[in-house]
Tab-separated table of C-alpha atoms in Angstrom:
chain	number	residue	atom	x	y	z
A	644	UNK	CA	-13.699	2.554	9.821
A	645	UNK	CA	-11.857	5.655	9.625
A	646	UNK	CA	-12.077	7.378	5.617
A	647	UNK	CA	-10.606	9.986	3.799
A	648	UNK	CA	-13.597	11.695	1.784
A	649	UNK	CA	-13.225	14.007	-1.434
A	650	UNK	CA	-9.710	13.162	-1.816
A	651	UNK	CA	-7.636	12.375	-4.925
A	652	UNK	CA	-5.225	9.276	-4.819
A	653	UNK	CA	-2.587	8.601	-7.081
A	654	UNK	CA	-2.861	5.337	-8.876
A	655	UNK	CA	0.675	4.093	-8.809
A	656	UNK	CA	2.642	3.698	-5.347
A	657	UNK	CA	6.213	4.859	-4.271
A	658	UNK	CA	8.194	2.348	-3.727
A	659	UNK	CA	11.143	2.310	-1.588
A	660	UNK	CA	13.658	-0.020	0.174
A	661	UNK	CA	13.266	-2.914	-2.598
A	662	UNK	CA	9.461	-2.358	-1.961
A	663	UNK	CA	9.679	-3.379	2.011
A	664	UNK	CA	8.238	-0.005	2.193
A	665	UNK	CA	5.404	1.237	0.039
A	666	UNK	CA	3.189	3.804	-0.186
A	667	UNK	CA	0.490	5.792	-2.088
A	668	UNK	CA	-0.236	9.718	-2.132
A	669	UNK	CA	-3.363	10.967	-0.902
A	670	UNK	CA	-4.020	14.728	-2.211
A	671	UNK	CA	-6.369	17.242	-0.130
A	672	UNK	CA	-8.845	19.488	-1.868
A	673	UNK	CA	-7.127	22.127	0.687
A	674	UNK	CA	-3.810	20.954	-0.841
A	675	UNK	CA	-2.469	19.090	1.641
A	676	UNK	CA	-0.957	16.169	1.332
A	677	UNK	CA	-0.465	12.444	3.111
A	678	UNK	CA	0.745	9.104	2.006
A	679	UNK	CA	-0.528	6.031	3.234
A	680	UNK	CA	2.049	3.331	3.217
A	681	UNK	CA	3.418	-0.137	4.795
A	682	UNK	CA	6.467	-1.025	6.228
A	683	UNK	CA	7.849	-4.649	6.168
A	684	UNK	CA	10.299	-5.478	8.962
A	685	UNK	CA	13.857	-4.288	8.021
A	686	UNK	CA	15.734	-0.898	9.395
A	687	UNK	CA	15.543	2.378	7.070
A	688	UNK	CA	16.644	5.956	6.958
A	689	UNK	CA	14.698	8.740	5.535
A	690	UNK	CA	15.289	12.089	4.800
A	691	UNK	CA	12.796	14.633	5.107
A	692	UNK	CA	12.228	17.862	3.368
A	693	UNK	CA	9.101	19.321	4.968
A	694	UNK	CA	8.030	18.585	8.776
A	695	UNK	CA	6.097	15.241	8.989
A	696	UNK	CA	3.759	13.815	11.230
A	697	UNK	CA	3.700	10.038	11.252
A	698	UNK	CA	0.614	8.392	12.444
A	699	UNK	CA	1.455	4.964	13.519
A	700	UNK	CA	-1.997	2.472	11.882
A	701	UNK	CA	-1.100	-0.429	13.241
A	702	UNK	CA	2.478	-2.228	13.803
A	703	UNK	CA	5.223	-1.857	16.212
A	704	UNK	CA	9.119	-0.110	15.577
A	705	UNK	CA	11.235	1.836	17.226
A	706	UNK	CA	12.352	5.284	16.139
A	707	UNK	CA	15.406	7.561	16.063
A	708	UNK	CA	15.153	11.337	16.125
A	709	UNK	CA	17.693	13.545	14.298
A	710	UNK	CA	20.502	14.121	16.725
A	711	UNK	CA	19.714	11.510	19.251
A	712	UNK	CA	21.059	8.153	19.878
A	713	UNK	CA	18.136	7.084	22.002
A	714	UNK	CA	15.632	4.586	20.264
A	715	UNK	CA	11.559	5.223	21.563
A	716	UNK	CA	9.191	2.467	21.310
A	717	UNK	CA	6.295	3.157	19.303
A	718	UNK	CA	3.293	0.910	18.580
A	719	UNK	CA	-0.356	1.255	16.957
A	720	UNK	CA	-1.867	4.682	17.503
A	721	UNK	CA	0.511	6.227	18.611
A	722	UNK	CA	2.260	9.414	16.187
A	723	UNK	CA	5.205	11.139	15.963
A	724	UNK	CA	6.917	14.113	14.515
A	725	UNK	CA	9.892	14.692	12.219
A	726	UNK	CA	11.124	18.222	11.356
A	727	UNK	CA	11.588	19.238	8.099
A	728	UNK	CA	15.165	18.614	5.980
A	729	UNK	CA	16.204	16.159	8.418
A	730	UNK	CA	16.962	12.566	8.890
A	731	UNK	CA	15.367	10.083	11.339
A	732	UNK	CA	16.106	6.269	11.262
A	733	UNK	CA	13.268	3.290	12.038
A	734	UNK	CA	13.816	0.051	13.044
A	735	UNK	CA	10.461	-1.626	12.055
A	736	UNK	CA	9.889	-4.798	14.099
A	737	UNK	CA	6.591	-5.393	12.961
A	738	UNK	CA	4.731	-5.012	9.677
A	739	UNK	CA	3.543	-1.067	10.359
A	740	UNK	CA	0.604	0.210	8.768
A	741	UNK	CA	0.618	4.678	8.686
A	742	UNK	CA	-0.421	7.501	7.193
A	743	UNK	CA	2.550	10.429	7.023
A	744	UNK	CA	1.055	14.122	6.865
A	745	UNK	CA	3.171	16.484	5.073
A	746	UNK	CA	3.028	19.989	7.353
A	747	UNK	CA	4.033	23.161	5.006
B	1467	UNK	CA	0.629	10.657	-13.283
B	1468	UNK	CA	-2.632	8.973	-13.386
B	1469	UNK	CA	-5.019	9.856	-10.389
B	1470	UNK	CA	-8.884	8.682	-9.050
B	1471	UNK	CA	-10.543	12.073	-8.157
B	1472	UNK	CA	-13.436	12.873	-5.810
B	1473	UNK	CA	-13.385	9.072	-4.354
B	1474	UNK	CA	-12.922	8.084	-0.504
B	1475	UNK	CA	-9.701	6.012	0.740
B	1476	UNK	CA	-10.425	3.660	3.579
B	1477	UNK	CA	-7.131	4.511	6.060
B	1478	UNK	CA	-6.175	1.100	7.243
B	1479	UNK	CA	-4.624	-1.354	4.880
B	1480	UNK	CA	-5.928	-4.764	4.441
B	1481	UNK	CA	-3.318	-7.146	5.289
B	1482	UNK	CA	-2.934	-10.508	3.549
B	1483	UNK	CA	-0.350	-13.544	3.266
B	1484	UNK	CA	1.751	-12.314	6.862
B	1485	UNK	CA	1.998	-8.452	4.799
B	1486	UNK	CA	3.686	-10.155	1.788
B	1487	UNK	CA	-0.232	-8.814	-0.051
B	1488	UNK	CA	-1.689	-5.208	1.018
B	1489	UNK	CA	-4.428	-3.228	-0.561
B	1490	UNK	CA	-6.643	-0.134	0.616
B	1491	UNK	CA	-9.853	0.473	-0.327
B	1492	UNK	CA	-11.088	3.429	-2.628
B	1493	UNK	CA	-14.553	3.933	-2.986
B	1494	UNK	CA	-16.065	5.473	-6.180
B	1495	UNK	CA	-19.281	8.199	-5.523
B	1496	UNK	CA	-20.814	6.379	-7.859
B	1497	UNK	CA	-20.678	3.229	-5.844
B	1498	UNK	CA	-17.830	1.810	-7.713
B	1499	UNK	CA	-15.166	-0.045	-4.997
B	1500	UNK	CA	-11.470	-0.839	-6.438
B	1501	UNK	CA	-8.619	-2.104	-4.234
B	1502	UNK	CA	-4.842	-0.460	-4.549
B	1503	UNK	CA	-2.354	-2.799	-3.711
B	1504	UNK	CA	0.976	-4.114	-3.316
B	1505	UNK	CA	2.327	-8.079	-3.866
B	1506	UNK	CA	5.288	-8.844	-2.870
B	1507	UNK	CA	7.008	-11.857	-4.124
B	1508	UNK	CA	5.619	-15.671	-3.165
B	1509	UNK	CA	2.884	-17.638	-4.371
B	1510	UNK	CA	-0.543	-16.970	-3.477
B	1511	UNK	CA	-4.510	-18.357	-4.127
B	1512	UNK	CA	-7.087	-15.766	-3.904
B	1513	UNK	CA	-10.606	-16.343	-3.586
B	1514	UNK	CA	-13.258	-14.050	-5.569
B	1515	UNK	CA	-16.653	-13.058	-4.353
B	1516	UNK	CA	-17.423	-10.682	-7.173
B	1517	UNK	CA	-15.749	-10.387	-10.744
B	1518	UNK	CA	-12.371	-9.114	-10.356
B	1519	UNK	CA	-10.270	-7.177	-12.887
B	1520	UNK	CA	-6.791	-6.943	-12.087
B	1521	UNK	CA	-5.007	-3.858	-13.904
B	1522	UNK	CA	-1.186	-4.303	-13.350
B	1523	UNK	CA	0.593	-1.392	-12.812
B	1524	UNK	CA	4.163	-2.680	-12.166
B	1525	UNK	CA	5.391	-5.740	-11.824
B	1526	UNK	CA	6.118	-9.409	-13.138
B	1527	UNK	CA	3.866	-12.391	-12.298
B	1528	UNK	CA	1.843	-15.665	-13.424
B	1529	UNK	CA	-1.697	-16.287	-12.771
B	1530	UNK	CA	-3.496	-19.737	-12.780
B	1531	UNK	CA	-6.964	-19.568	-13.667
B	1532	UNK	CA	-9.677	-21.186	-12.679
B	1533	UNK	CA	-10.139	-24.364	-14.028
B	1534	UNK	CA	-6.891	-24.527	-16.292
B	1535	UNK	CA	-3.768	-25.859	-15.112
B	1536	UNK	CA	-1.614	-23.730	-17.508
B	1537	UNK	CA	0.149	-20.629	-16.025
B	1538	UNK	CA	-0.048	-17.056	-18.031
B	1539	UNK	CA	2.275	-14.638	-17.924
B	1540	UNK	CA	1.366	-10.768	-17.254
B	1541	UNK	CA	3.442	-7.806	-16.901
B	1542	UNK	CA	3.200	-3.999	-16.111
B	1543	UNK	CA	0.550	-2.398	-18.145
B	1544	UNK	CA	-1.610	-5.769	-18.907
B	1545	UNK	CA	-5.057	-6.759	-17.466
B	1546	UNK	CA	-6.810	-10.179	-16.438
B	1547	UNK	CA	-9.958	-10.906	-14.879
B	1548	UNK	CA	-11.382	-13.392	-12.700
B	1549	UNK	CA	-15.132	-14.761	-12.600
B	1550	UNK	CA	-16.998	-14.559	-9.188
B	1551	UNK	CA	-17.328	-16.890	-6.894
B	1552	UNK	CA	-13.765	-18.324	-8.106
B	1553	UNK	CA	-10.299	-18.944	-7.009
B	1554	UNK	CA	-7.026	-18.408	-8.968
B	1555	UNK	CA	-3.260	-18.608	-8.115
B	1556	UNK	CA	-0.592	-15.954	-8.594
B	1557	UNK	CA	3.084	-16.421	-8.162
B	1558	UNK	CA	4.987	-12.910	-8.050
B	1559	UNK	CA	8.125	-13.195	-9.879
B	1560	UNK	CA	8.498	-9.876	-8.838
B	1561	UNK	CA	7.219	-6.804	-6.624
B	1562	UNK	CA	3.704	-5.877	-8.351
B	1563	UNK	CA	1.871	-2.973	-7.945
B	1564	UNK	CA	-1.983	-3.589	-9.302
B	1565	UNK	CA	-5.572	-1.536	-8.737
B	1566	UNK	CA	-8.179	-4.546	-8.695
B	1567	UNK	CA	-11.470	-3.661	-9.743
B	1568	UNK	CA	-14.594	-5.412	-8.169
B	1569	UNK	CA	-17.837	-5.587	-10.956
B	1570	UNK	CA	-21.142	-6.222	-9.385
């Protein structure tokens, strides 16, 4: 049972997308910083504003990259990156389970 | 922006109700174990092992207690707690974020 240890969480969650996806900060003593969050089926766009490195928990969606038409499979356990101020669309087809690092 | 410091976050969310309920798992250094978690809306019966105290954070719902056929309704910012070894009914009126707190 993988853990985060000596980490601060904040109590409240981010809620986006009517709340099909959700998530909650998770704040490093090194000051980095993740969220852990769900997904619920559905299609999104997100902007980013650093790089981020989504780790795929459990769940199954498809993803397109900034300036690419192409849609890549990607299922439990498997990551991906995002570079930063850019936008990258999902297509969730099963609820996803992550945890998105923020890289400075 | 209220925060739990120094605690451990269990990575993967538990999954309830088809993903319509998620929670993780924070555990306290001093033993302490409370559940952050997301409800989306439906009608749901939970079963208790150990007294429960459900803090609201957002959201709209009624709970059913054990025992009483009459339905109560809670908000953002109230409490309610549930004896061990019980069950009790929630319908979500709408999306509710909640930290559950488990008393031994």
């Amino acid at each position: 049972m993988e853990q985060f240890e000596n980490v601060t969480i904040v109590k409240k969650a981010n809620v986006y997308f009517d709340g099909k996806v959700t998530s909650r900060a998770v704040l490093f003593p090194n000051g980095e910083k993740k969220t852990l969050g769900i997904m619920m089926p559905g299609e999104y766009e997100f902007g980013t504003s650093e790089k981020e490195i989504m780790e795929i928990l459990a769940g199954d969606l498809e993803v397109q990259f900034p300036g690419d038409d192409s849609w890549i499979h990607i299922t439990g356990g498997q990551s991906f990156e995002v570079p930063a101020n850019a936008s990258f669309k999902l297509k969730i087809k099963e609820l996803t389970d992550y945890c998105c690092s923020y890289i400075k």
